[in-house]
PDB file of C-alpha atoms in Angstrom:
ATOM      1  CA  MET A   1      23.312  28.517  -5.668  1.00  0.00           C
ATOM      2  CA  ALA A   2      23.540  28.528  -9.450  1.00  0.00           C
ATOM      3  CA  ASP A   3      20.362  28.777 -11.514  1.00  0.00           C
ATOM      4  CA  ASP A   4      21.020  25.363 -13.083  1.00  0.00           C
ATOM      5  CA  ASP A   5      21.303  23.750  -9.637  1.00  0.00           C
ATOM      6  CA  LYS A   6      18.107  25.449  -8.522  1.00  0.00           C
ATOM      7  CA  ASP A   7      16.311  24.260 -11.685  1.00  0.00           C
ATOM      8  CA  ASP A   8      17.542  20.706 -11.077  1.00  0.00           C
ATOM      9  CA  LEU A   9      16.274  20.760  -7.479  1.00  0.00           C
ATOM     10  CA  GLU A  10      12.877  22.054  -8.590  1.00  0.00           C
ATOM     11  CA  SER A  11      12.686  19.451 -11.348  1.00  0.00           C
ATOM     12  CA  ASP A  12      13.592  16.673  -8.902  1.00  0.00           C
ATOM     13  CA  ALA A  13      10.954  17.904  -6.450  1.00  0.00           C
ATOM     14  CA  ARG A  14       8.282  17.980  -9.183  1.00  0.00           C
ATOM     15  CA  ALA A  15       9.165  14.424 -10.236  1.00  0.00           C
ATOM     16  CA  ALA A  16       8.888  13.193  -6.648  1.00  0.00           C
ATOM     17  CA  GLU A  17       5.575  14.997  -6.264  1.00  0.00           C
ATOM     18  CA  ARG A  18       4.220  13.447  -9.480  1.00  0.00           C
ATOM     19  CA  LEU A  19       5.167   9.972  -8.237  1.00  0.00           C
ATOM     20  CA  THR A  20       3.431  10.674  -4.930  1.00  0.00           C
ATOM     21  CA  PHE A  21       0.242  11.854  -6.647  1.00  0.00           C
ATOM     22  CA  PHE A  22       0.266   8.834  -8.956  1.00  0.00           C
ATOM     23  CA  SER A  23       0.735   6.486  -6.001  1.00  0.00           C
ATOM     24  CA  ASP A  24      -2.103   8.160  -4.088  1.00  0.00           C
ATOM     25  CA  ALA A  25      -4.398   7.709  -7.099  1.00  0.00           C
ATOM     26  CA  VAL A  26      -3.548   4.011  -7.399  1.00  0.00           C
ATOM     27  CA  ILE A  27      -4.250   3.540  -3.682  1.00  0.00           C
ATOM     28  CA  ALA A  28      -7.631   5.254  -4.071  1.00  0.00           C
ATOM     29  CA  ILE A  29      -8.508   2.982  -6.981  1.00  0.00           C
ATOM     30  CA  ALA A  30      -7.471  -0.153  -5.065  1.00  0.00           C
ATOM     31  CA  ILE A  31      -9.657   0.785  -2.099  1.00  0.00           C
ATOM     32  CA  THR A  32     -12.536   1.521  -4.469  1.00  0.00           C
ATOM     33  CA  LEU A  33     -12.113  -1.895  -6.095  1.00  0.00           C
ATOM     34  CA  LEU A  34     -12.351  -3.485  -2.648  1.00  0.00           C
ATOM     35  CA  ALA A  35     -15.720  -1.841  -2.055  1.00  0.00           C
ATOM     36  CA  ILE A  36     -17.077  -2.700  -5.505  1.00  0.00           C
ATOM     37  CA  GLU A  37     -16.688  -6.402  -4.771  1.00  0.00           C
ATOM     38  CA  LEU A  38     -18.772  -6.279  -1.585  1.00  0.00           C
ATOM     39  CA  PRO A  39     -22.036  -8.227  -1.824  1.00  0.00           C
ATOM     40  CA  LEU A  40     -25.186  -6.182  -1.427  1.00  0.00           C
ATOM     41  CA  PRO A  41     -27.308  -7.176   1.562  1.00  0.00           C
ATOM     42  CA  GLU A  42     -30.850  -8.228   0.754  1.00  0.00           C
ATOM     43  CA  GLY A  43     -34.095  -8.293   2.654  1.00  0.00           C
ATOM     44  CA  ASP A  44     -37.231  -6.249   2.898  1.00  0.00           C
ATOM     45  CA  THR A  45     -37.191  -6.200   6.703  1.00  0.00           C
ATOM     46  CA  VAL A  46     -34.489  -5.262   9.184  1.00  0.00           C
ATOM     47  CA  SER A  47     -34.284  -8.852  10.354  1.00  0.00           C
ATOM     48  CA  LYS A  48     -33.840 -10.242   6.830  1.00  0.00           C
ATOM     49  CA  PHE A  49     -31.371  -7.500   5.994  1.00  0.00           C
ATOM     50  CA  TRP A  50     -29.148  -8.302   9.011  1.00  0.00           C
ATOM     51  CA  HIS A  51     -29.462 -12.030   8.338  1.00  0.00           C
ATOM     52  CA  SER A  52     -28.198 -11.353   4.814  1.00  0.00           C
ATOM     53  CA  VAL A  53     -25.281  -9.328   6.228  1.00  0.00           C
ATOM     54  CA  GLN A  54     -24.415 -12.130   8.663  1.00  0.00           C
ATOM     55  CA  HIS A  55     -24.556 -14.663   5.822  1.00  0.00           C
ATOM     56  CA  GLU A  56     -21.894 -12.649   3.966  1.00  0.00           C
ATOM     57  CA  ASP A  57     -19.837 -11.709   7.046  1.00  0.00           C
ATOM     58  CA  GLY A  58     -16.666 -13.256   5.595  1.00  0.00           C
ATOM     59  CA  HIS A  59     -16.806 -10.817   2.677  1.00  0.00           C
ATOM     60  CA  TYR A  60     -17.183  -7.840   4.986  1.00  0.00           C
ATOM     61  CA  ALA A  61     -14.409  -9.040   7.311  1.00  0.00           C
ATOM     62  CA  ALA A  62     -12.056  -9.585   4.357  1.00  0.00           C
ATOM     63  CA  PHE A  63     -12.933  -6.100   3.089  1.00  0.00           C
ATOM     64  CA  LEU A  64     -12.128  -4.506   6.457  1.00  0.00           C
ATOM     65  CA  ILE A  65      -8.846  -6.391   6.820  1.00  0.00           C
ATOM     66  CA  SER A  66      -7.769  -5.423   3.303  1.00  0.00           C
ATOM     67  CA  PHE A  67      -8.906  -1.837   3.785  1.00  0.00           C
ATOM     68  CA  VAL A  68      -6.739  -1.626   6.897  1.00  0.00           C
ATOM     69  CA  ALA A  69      -3.803  -3.283   5.072  1.00  0.00           C
ATOM     70  CA  ILE A  70      -3.980  -0.867   2.131  1.00  0.00           C
ATOM     71  CA  SER A  71      -4.467   2.100   4.470  1.00  0.00           C
ATOM     72  CA  ALA A  72      -1.449   1.081   6.550  1.00  0.00           C
ATOM     73  CA  ALA A  73       0.652   0.709   3.396  1.00  0.00           C
ATOM     74  CA  TRP A  74      -0.467   4.137   2.184  1.00  0.00           C
ATOM     75  CA  ASN A  75       0.308   5.623   5.592  1.00  0.00           C
ATOM     76  CA  SER A  76       3.856   4.236   5.471  1.00  0.00           C
ATOM     77  CA  HIS A  77       4.306   5.490   1.912  1.00  0.00           C
ATOM     78  CA  HIS A  78       2.978   8.898   2.919  1.00  0.00           C
ATOM     79  CA  ASP A  79       5.382   9.105   5.861  1.00  0.00           C
ATOM     80  CA  ILE A  80       8.341   8.316   3.618  1.00  0.00           C
ATOM     81  CA  PHE A  81       7.346  10.541   0.704  1.00  0.00           C
ATOM     82  CA  ARG A  82       6.885  13.592   2.931  1.00  0.00           C
ATOM     83  CA  TYR A  83      10.680  13.792   2.918  1.00  0.00           C
ATOM     84  CA  VAL A  84      11.518  12.723  -0.625  1.00  0.00           C
ATOM     85  CA  ARG A  85      13.488  15.349  -2.471  1.00  0.00           C
ATOM     86  CA  ARG A  86      14.133  13.342  -5.627  1.00  0.00           C
ATOM     87  CA  VAL A  87      13.520   9.895  -7.108  1.00  0.00           C
ATOM     88  CA  ASP A  88      15.766   7.967  -9.421  1.00  0.00           C
ATOM     89  CA  THR A  89      14.886   5.137 -11.803  1.00  0.00           C
ATOM     90  CA  ARG A  90      15.391   2.471  -9.130  1.00  0.00           C
ATOM     91  CA  ALA A  91      13.073   4.269  -6.705  1.00  0.00           C
ATOM     92  CA  ARG A  92      10.384   4.583  -9.407  1.00  0.00           C
ATOM     93  CA  THR A  93      10.755   0.885 -10.240  1.00  0.00           C
ATOM     94  CA  LEU A  94      10.471  -0.164  -6.590  1.00  0.00           C
ATOM     95  CA  ASN A  95       7.494   2.148  -6.127  1.00  0.00           C
ATOM     96  CA  THR A  96       5.783   0.682  -9.196  1.00  0.00           C
ATOM     97  CA  ALA A  97       6.381  -2.872  -7.959  1.00  0.00           C
ATOM     98  CA  TRP A  98       4.967  -1.834  -4.576  1.00  0.00           C
ATOM     99  CA  LEU A  99       1.889  -0.415  -6.332  1.00  0.00           C
ATOM    100  CA  LEU A 100       1.439  -3.789  -8.038  1.00  0.00           C
ATOM    101  CA  THR A 101       1.062  -5.420  -4.630  1.00  0.00           C
ATOM    102  CA  VAL A 102      -1.471  -2.763  -3.664  1.00  0.00           C
ATOM    103  CA  ILE A 103      -3.622  -3.392  -6.729  1.00  0.00           C
ATOM    104  CA  LEU A 104      -3.309  -7.158  -6.249  1.00  0.00           C
ATOM    105  CA  THR A 105      -4.840  -6.818  -2.776  1.00  0.00           C
ATOM    106  CA  PRO A 106      -8.474  -6.523  -4.023  1.00  0.00           C
ATOM    107  CA  PHE A 107      -7.915  -9.617  -6.192  1.00  0.00           C
ATOM    108  CA  ALA A 108      -6.337 -11.521  -3.293  1.00  0.00           C
ATOM    109  CA  THR A 109      -9.250 -10.443  -1.089  1.00  0.00           C
ATOM    110  CA  ARG A 110     -11.737 -11.781  -3.627  1.00  0.00           C
ATOM    111  CA  LEU A 111      -9.809 -15.061  -3.670  1.00  0.00           C
ATOM    112  CA  LEU A 112     -10.150 -15.310   0.118  1.00  0.00           C
ATOM    113  CA  THR A 113     -13.928 -15.142  -0.138  1.00  0.00           C
ATOM    114  CA  ALA A 114     -14.310 -17.450  -3.139  1.00  0.00           C
ATOM    115  CA  GLY A 115     -16.162 -20.778  -2.717  1.00  0.00           C
ATOM    116  CA  VAL A 116     -14.289 -24.121  -2.501  1.00  0.00           C
ATOM    117  CA  SER A 117     -13.083 -24.585   1.070  1.00  0.00           C
ATOM    118  CA  ALA A 118     -10.409 -27.132   0.078  1.00  0.00           C
ATOM    119  CA  THR A 119      -8.293 -24.343  -1.433  1.00  0.00           C
ATOM    120  CA  ILE A 120      -8.469 -21.957   1.548  1.00  0.00           C
ATOM    121  CA  PRO A 121      -4.818 -22.536   2.609  1.00  0.00           C
ATOM    122  CA  LEU A 122      -3.618 -21.836  -0.937  1.00  0.00           C
ATOM    123  CA  ARG A 123      -5.762 -18.705  -1.257  1.00  0.00           C
ATOM    124  CA  PHE A 124      -4.708 -17.435   2.166  1.00  0.00           C
ATOM    125  CA  GLY A 125      -1.085 -18.160   1.258  1.00  0.00           C
ATOM    126  CA  PHE A 126      -1.430 -16.002  -1.844  1.00  0.00           C
ATOM    127  CA  TYR A 127      -2.988 -13.196   0.202  1.00  0.00           C
ATOM    128  CA  ALA A 128      -0.192 -13.430   2.783  1.00  0.00           C
ATOM    129  CA  LEU A 129       2.431 -13.426   0.009  1.00  0.00           C
ATOM    130  CA  VAL A 130       0.956 -10.243  -1.490  1.00  0.00           C
ATOM    131  CA  GLN A 131       1.046  -8.538   1.928  1.00  0.00           C
ATOM    132  CA  PHE A 132       4.592  -9.774   2.574  1.00  0.00           C
ATOM    133  CA  CYS A 133       5.765  -8.422  -0.793  1.00  0.00           C
ATOM    134  CA  ASP A 134       3.986  -5.119  -0.068  1.00  0.00           C
ATOM    135  CA  SER A 135       6.028  -4.618   3.098  1.00  0.00           C
ATOM    136  CA  ALA A 136       9.243  -5.954   1.572  1.00  0.00           C
ATOM    137  CA  LEU A 137       9.036  -3.606  -1.412  1.00  0.00           C
ATOM    138  CA  LEU A 138       8.247  -0.592   0.734  1.00  0.00           C
ATOM    139  CA  LEU A 139      11.196  -1.499   2.951  1.00  0.00           C
ATOM    140  CA  ALA A 140      13.436  -1.883  -0.117  1.00  0.00           C
ATOM    141  CA  LEU A 141      12.242   1.517  -1.365  1.00  0.00           C
ATOM    142  CA  LEU A 142      12.986   3.125   2.000  1.00  0.00           C
ATOM    143  CA  ARG A 143      16.435   1.544   2.227  1.00  0.00           C
ATOM    144  CA  HIS A 144      17.246   2.614  -1.336  1.00  0.00           C
ATOM    145  CA  MET A 145      16.211   6.195  -0.606  1.00  0.00           C
ATOM    146  CA  ILE A 146      18.304   6.257   2.563  1.00  0.00           C
ATOM    147  CA  ARG A 147      21.318   4.796   0.798  1.00  0.00           C
ATOM    148  CA  HIS A 148      21.088   7.249  -2.117  1.00  0.00           C
ATOM    149  CA  ARG A 149      20.247  10.257   0.044  1.00  0.00           C
ATOM    150  CA  GLU A 150      16.896  10.888  -1.610  1.00  0.00           C
ATOM    151  CA  LEU A 151      15.294  11.874   1.699  1.00  0.00           C
ATOM    152  CA  ALA A 152      15.790  15.286   3.305  1.00  0.00           C
ATOM    153  CA  GLY A 153      15.261  16.399   6.884  1.00  0.00           C
ATOM    154  CA  VAL A 154      14.420  13.013   8.399  1.00  0.00           C
ATOM    155  CA  GLU A 155      15.527  12.158  11.910  1.00  0.00           C
ATOM    156  CA  ARG A 156      17.326   8.854  12.436  1.00  0.00           C
ATOM    157  CA  ALA A 157      14.667   7.794  14.957  1.00  0.00           C
ATOM    158  CA  SER A 158      11.968   8.149  12.286  1.00  0.00           C
ATOM    159  CA  LEU A 159      13.982   6.045   9.838  1.00  0.00           C
ATOM    160  CA  ALA A 160      14.426   3.314  12.449  1.00  0.00           C
ATOM    161  CA  ALA A 161      10.714   3.365  13.298  1.00  0.00           C
ATOM    162  CA  TRP A 162       9.721   3.150   9.627  1.00  0.00           C
ATOM    163  CA  THR A 163      12.133   0.275   9.065  1.00  0.00           C
ATOM    164  CA  TRP A 164      10.696  -1.735  11.963  1.00  0.00           C
ATOM    165  CA  ARG A 165       7.147  -0.886  10.889  1.00  0.00           C
ATOM    166  CA  GLU A 166       7.870  -2.618   7.567  1.00  0.00           C
ATOM    167  CA  TYR A 167       9.659  -5.579   9.154  1.00  0.00           C
ATOM    168  CA  THR A 168       6.779  -6.332  11.527  1.00  0.00           C
ATOM    169  CA  PRO A 169       4.225  -7.571   8.937  1.00  0.00           C
ATOM    170  CA  MET A 170       6.952  -9.542   7.154  1.00  0.00           C
ATOM    171  CA  ILE A 171       7.873 -11.326  10.380  1.00  0.00           C
ATOM    172  CA  ALA A 172       4.204 -11.944  11.201  1.00  0.00           C
ATOM    173  CA  MET A 173       3.637 -13.672   7.863  1.00  0.00           C
TER     174      MET A 173
END
C-alpha cells in the first residue's frame, strides 16, 4: 500500500472518530439537560417527600421514557459507528440532523409535562415526531453508509438487524 493511501485511510479514520466523539458529547449533554429539568421533591418528612414525588410523577415518567429513548438512539449510533471507516459530507449532514433530534428530545419532554391539558395531543404529537425523525435519520445514515461502503467488517445479519431496529419505532409512531 502506498504511503499516500495509508495517510488517506488514517485521515478518514480520524475524521470518523472525531464525529463519533462529537456525537457522544452531544448525547451526554442532552441526557444532562433532561435531568436538569426534573422538579426537586420537597418535604421535611419521608411521607411529605414521597407525596411530593408522586405529585410530580409525570415529570419523572417523562424523564425515564426520554432517557431510554436517547440511550437507545445512542446505542444504535454506537453499533453503527464501531464499523465506520470514513464519513463523507452527506454522512456528516445526516449525523448532524440526527443530533438535532437528540437535542430536541429534552425540549419535547418538557413540552409533555407543561400545564394546559387541552394541548396534550399536540405536545405528544411533537414528541412522537421528534422520535420518528430520530429513527428515520439514523436509518438514512445507516443506508447511506451501506450504499457508499463507509462501513468495514460488518456482517449482513447485523445490517439487517440494525435496519429493523430503526424501522420499529417509526412503525410504532
